[in-house]
């Protein structure tokens, strides 16, 4: 019956049965019960301090909220769709338990500032958790990079062999992406850490509230400056969905590489059995399901971002019920991203790296051609000419089914008088990577330096 609802006073007919379900958000926002209770505690204390509620009422409310939190945690207080959302489930139960004091809790408050506050608090916690997951994955990548500072693989552009790189260097590229991801989450967290409480439905309240007190108690940096904005702003949801999407895209790119590397055509790596599955018909198959799923889930996470951008784009100020859809999208993005980060961090230490095959692949495809051009430049030849000489050398090698470093004096002389065996014979993938020994370069020494710096940073951040 609508009459039984917390908002039922002006209603004469009961709510439609399906509408009751369609309208409810408890299945999604029930997860925010801790934050809802924390918000209510802060609000009640503030009302007491300001003389808006009596000390006795506040005492009862606080005790009642403590009992409720315990009961919910123990599963002794199941939520009901009839009470629509987490805010009304908790308020109604509180009133059932403590009577009139519970009915006074909603003074100077609306579900609109309440939900905005709860969601910010909940997502703040999720951001802190995701930061730990990001660091854990970075640690796994750095550890692996350290083991493979000297492991040589082909570096690709256009997915064609380009130049040799170290596998450790390749892995550290993802550590850098994750650094920026962590930065995006941290930026969004700093921006959203303002308290909507006290904005009430949209315009503020007639009671002499202390918004600084509630903001402080809940760990916010300040109260939101404009009540209309405070209840209708979902920028933080969009920013976090964007941060989740970009991070997922990074993991998806890595997934794509891991999948390619594990194929019979590459055979660069093998994933541990515990992270793969077989085929129900092809007995030989071992499939890289985990990276495939990570790549697949990325679509869903991006979908959440697009959905919320579309939802918010048409909303007039201030609160609109459309906003209720935000939590499903952003909670799901965090859940999925957390799973993706976790599965990669768990899987990487067991990844087998086929150094011999990687080395062979790095040595093919004329990957040392740029270094030969550089050798000609060092002999005083302009780079564009050097480029042409090496281009003709490659063509010659293809024709004679040989490699650049195997070209003899006659072959060199036939191409250009300035090309010498001293230049070609020195070409090796080891020399190629070792020579790129500057900040950001692929040399084993650089990889080791980077790994050491990262290990120190990650240990400090984890402390
Ligand atoms: N369940 C609602 C939501 O998630 C809470 C706010 C409801 N406010 C309202 N005026 N109906 O958005």
Coordinates of C-alpha atoms in Angstrom, one line a residue, residues 246-431:
X246 CA 40.8 3.5 -19.7
X247 CA 42.4 1.1 -17.2
X248 CA 40.3 -1.8 -18.7
X249 CA 41.5 -0.7 -22.2
X250 CA 45.1 -1.0 -21.1
X251 CA 44.4 -4.5 -19.7
X252 CA 42.6 -5.4 -22.9
X253 CA 45.6 -4.4 -25.0
X254 CA 47.8 -6.5 -22.8
X255 CA 45.3 -9.4 -23.1
X256 CA 45.4 -9.1 -26.9
X257 CA 49.2 -9.5 -26.8
X258 CA 49.1 -12.4 -24.4
X259 CA 46.6 -14.2 -26.6
X260 CA 48.7 -13.6 -29.7
X261 CA 51.9 -14.6 -27.8
X262 CA 50.4 -17.9 -26.7
X263 CA 49.2 -18.9 -30.2
X264 CA 51.0 -21.7 -32.1
X265 CA 52.2 -19.0 -34.5
X266 CA 54.1 -17.0 -31.9
X267 CA 54.7 -19.5 -29.0
X268 CA 56.4 -16.7 -27.0
X269 CA 54.7 -17.6 -23.8
X270 CA 52.6 -20.3 -22.1
X271 CA 50.0 -19.5 -19.5
X272 CA 49.6 -21.7 -16.4
X273 CA 47.0 -24.5 -16.8
X274 CA 45.1 -23.1 -13.8
X275 CA 44.3 -20.0 -15.9
X276 CA 43.2 -21.8 -19.1
X277 CA 40.5 -24.1 -20.2
X278 CA 40.2 -26.8 -22.8
X279 CA 37.8 -27.5 -25.6
X280 CA 34.9 -29.9 -25.4
X281 CA 35.6 -31.2 -28.8
X282 CA 39.3 -30.5 -29.7
X283 CA 41.4 -32.5 -27.3
X284 CA 44.6 -30.6 -28.1
X285 CA 43.3 -27.1 -27.1
X286 CA 44.5 -25.0 -24.3
X287 CA 42.7 -21.7 -24.5
X288 CA 43.8 -18.3 -22.9
X289 CA 40.3 -17.7 -21.5
X290 CA 41.4 -15.2 -18.8
X291 CA 42.9 -12.6 -21.1
X292 CA 40.0 -13.2 -23.5
X293 CA 37.5 -12.5 -20.7
X294 CA 39.4 -9.4 -19.6
X295 CA 39.4 -8.2 -23.2
X296 CA 35.7 -9.0 -23.4
X297 CA 34.7 -7.4 -20.1
X298 CA 36.3 -4.2 -21.3
X299 CA 33.4 -3.7 -23.7
X300 CA 30.9 -3.9 -20.8
X301 CA 32.9 -1.3 -18.7
X302 CA 33.0 1.1 -21.7
X303 CA 29.3 0.4 -22.1
X304 CA 28.7 1.7 -18.6
X305 CA 30.5 4.9 -19.3
X306 CA 28.5 5.5 -22.5
X307 CA 25.3 4.6 -20.8
X308 CA 25.8 7.2 -18.0
X309 CA 27.0 9.9 -20.4
X310 CA 23.8 9.4 -22.3
X311 CA 21.7 9.4 -19.2
X312 CA 23.2 12.5 -17.7
X313 CA 23.3 14.5 -20.9
X314 CA 19.5 15.1 -20.9
X315 CA 18.9 15.8 -17.3
X316 CA 17.6 19.2 -16.2
X317 CA 18.6 20.3 -12.6
X318 CA 18.2 19.0 -10.1
X319 CA 17.6 15.4 -9.0
X320 CA 15.8 13.1 -11.6
X321 CA 15.1 9.4 -11.0
X322 CA 17.1 8.5 -14.1
X323 CA 20.1 9.0 -11.8
X324 CA 19.2 5.9 -9.9
X325 CA 20.7 4.0 -12.9
X326 CA 24.2 5.3 -12.1
X327 CA 25.0 2.9 -9.3
X328 CA 24.4 -0.3 -11.4
X329 CA 26.8 1.0 -14.1
X330 CA 29.6 2.2 -11.9
X331 CA 29.4 -0.6 -9.3
X332 CA 29.6 -3.1 -12.1
X333 CA 32.6 -1.3 -13.7
X334 CA 34.5 -1.5 -10.4
X335 CA 33.5 -5.1 -9.8
X336 CA 34.6 -6.2 -13.3
X337 CA 37.8 -4.1 -13.3
X338 CA 38.8 -5.4 -9.9
X339 CA 38.4 -8.9 -11.3
X340 CA 40.5 -8.1 -14.3
X341 CA 43.3 -6.6 -12.3
X342 CA 43.3 -9.5 -9.9
X343 CA 43.3 -12.3 -12.5
X344 CA 46.3 -10.7 -14.3
X345 CA 48.2 -10.2 -11.1
X346 CA 47.6 -13.9 -10.1
X347 CA 48.3 -15.3 -13.6
X348 CA 51.6 -13.4 -14.4
X349 CA 53.9 -15.1 -11.9
X350 CA 53.1 -18.5 -13.5
X351 CA 53.6 -17.3 -17.1
X352 CA 56.3 -19.3 -18.9
X353 CA 58.4 -17.3 -21.2
X354 CA 60.0 -19.0 -24.2
X355 CA 63.3 -17.0 -24.4
X356 CA 64.7 -19.1 -27.3
X357 CA 61.7 -18.6 -29.6
X358 CA 61.5 -14.9 -28.7
X359 CA 65.2 -14.4 -29.5
X360 CA 64.8 -16.2 -32.8
X361 CA 61.8 -14.1 -33.7
X362 CA 63.7 -10.9 -32.7
X363 CA 66.6 -11.9 -35.0
X364 CA 64.4 -12.4 -38.1
X365 CA 62.6 -9.8 -40.2
X366 CA 65.8 -7.6 -40.5
X367 CA 65.1 -6.1 -37.1
X368 CA 68.7 -4.8 -37.0
X369 CA 68.4 -2.7 -40.1
X370 CA 68.0 0.6 -38.3
X371 CA 71.3 -0.1 -36.4
X372 CA 73.1 -0.7 -39.7
X373 CA 71.8 2.7 -40.9
X374 CA 73.0 4.3 -37.7
X375 CA 76.5 2.7 -38.3
X376 CA 76.6 4.3 -41.7
X377 CA 75.6 7.7 -40.2
X378 CA 78.5 7.4 -37.7
X379 CA 80.8 7.0 -40.8
X380 CA 79.6 10.4 -41.9
X381 CA 76.8 9.4 -44.3
X382 CA 73.6 11.4 -44.1
X383 CA 70.7 9.4 -42.6
X384 CA 68.5 9.5 -45.7
X385 CA 71.3 8.0 -47.8
X386 CA 72.1 5.5 -45.1
X387 CA 68.4 4.5 -45.1
X388 CA 68.5 3.9 -48.8
X389 CA 71.7 1.8 -48.7
X390 CA 70.3 -0.4 -46.0
X391 CA 67.0 -0.7 -47.8
X392 CA 68.9 -2.0 -50.9
X393 CA 70.9 -4.3 -48.6
X394 CA 67.7 -5.8 -47.2
X395 CA 66.4 -6.3 -50.7
X396 CA 69.6 -8.0 -51.6
X397 CA 69.4 -10.3 -48.6
X398 CA 65.8 -11.3 -49.4
X399 CA 66.9 -12.1 -52.9
X400 CA 69.9 -14.2 -51.7
X401 CA 68.0 -15.7 -48.7
X402 CA 70.5 -14.4 -46.2
X403 CA 70.7 -12.0 -43.3
X404 CA 72.3 -8.5 -42.9
X405 CA 75.0 -9.7 -40.5
X406 CA 76.1 -12.4 -43.0
X407 CA 76.8 -10.1 -45.9
X408 CA 80.4 -10.4 -47.0
X409 CA 82.8 -7.8 -48.4
X410 CA 81.7 -8.5 -52.0
X411 CA 78.1 -8.2 -51.1
X412 CA 78.7 -4.9 -49.3
X413 CA 80.7 -3.5 -52.1
X414 CA 78.1 -4.4 -54.7
X415 CA 75.6 -2.3 -52.8
X416 CA 77.6 0.7 -51.8
X417 CA 81.3 1.4 -51.5
X418 CA 80.8 2.9 -48.1
X419 CA 79.1 -0.2 -46.6
X420 CA 81.7 -2.5 -44.9
X421 CA 81.8 -5.9 -43.3
X422 CA 82.9 -4.2 -40.1
X423 CA 79.4 -2.6 -40.0
X424 CA 77.4 -5.7 -41.0
X425 CA 79.3 -8.2 -38.9
X426 CA 78.7 -6.3 -35.7
X427 CA 74.9 -6.5 -36.0
X428 CA 73.3 -8.5 -33.3
X429 CA 70.0 -8.2 -31.4
X430 CA 72.0 -8.0 -28.2
X431 CA 74.0 -5.1 -29.5

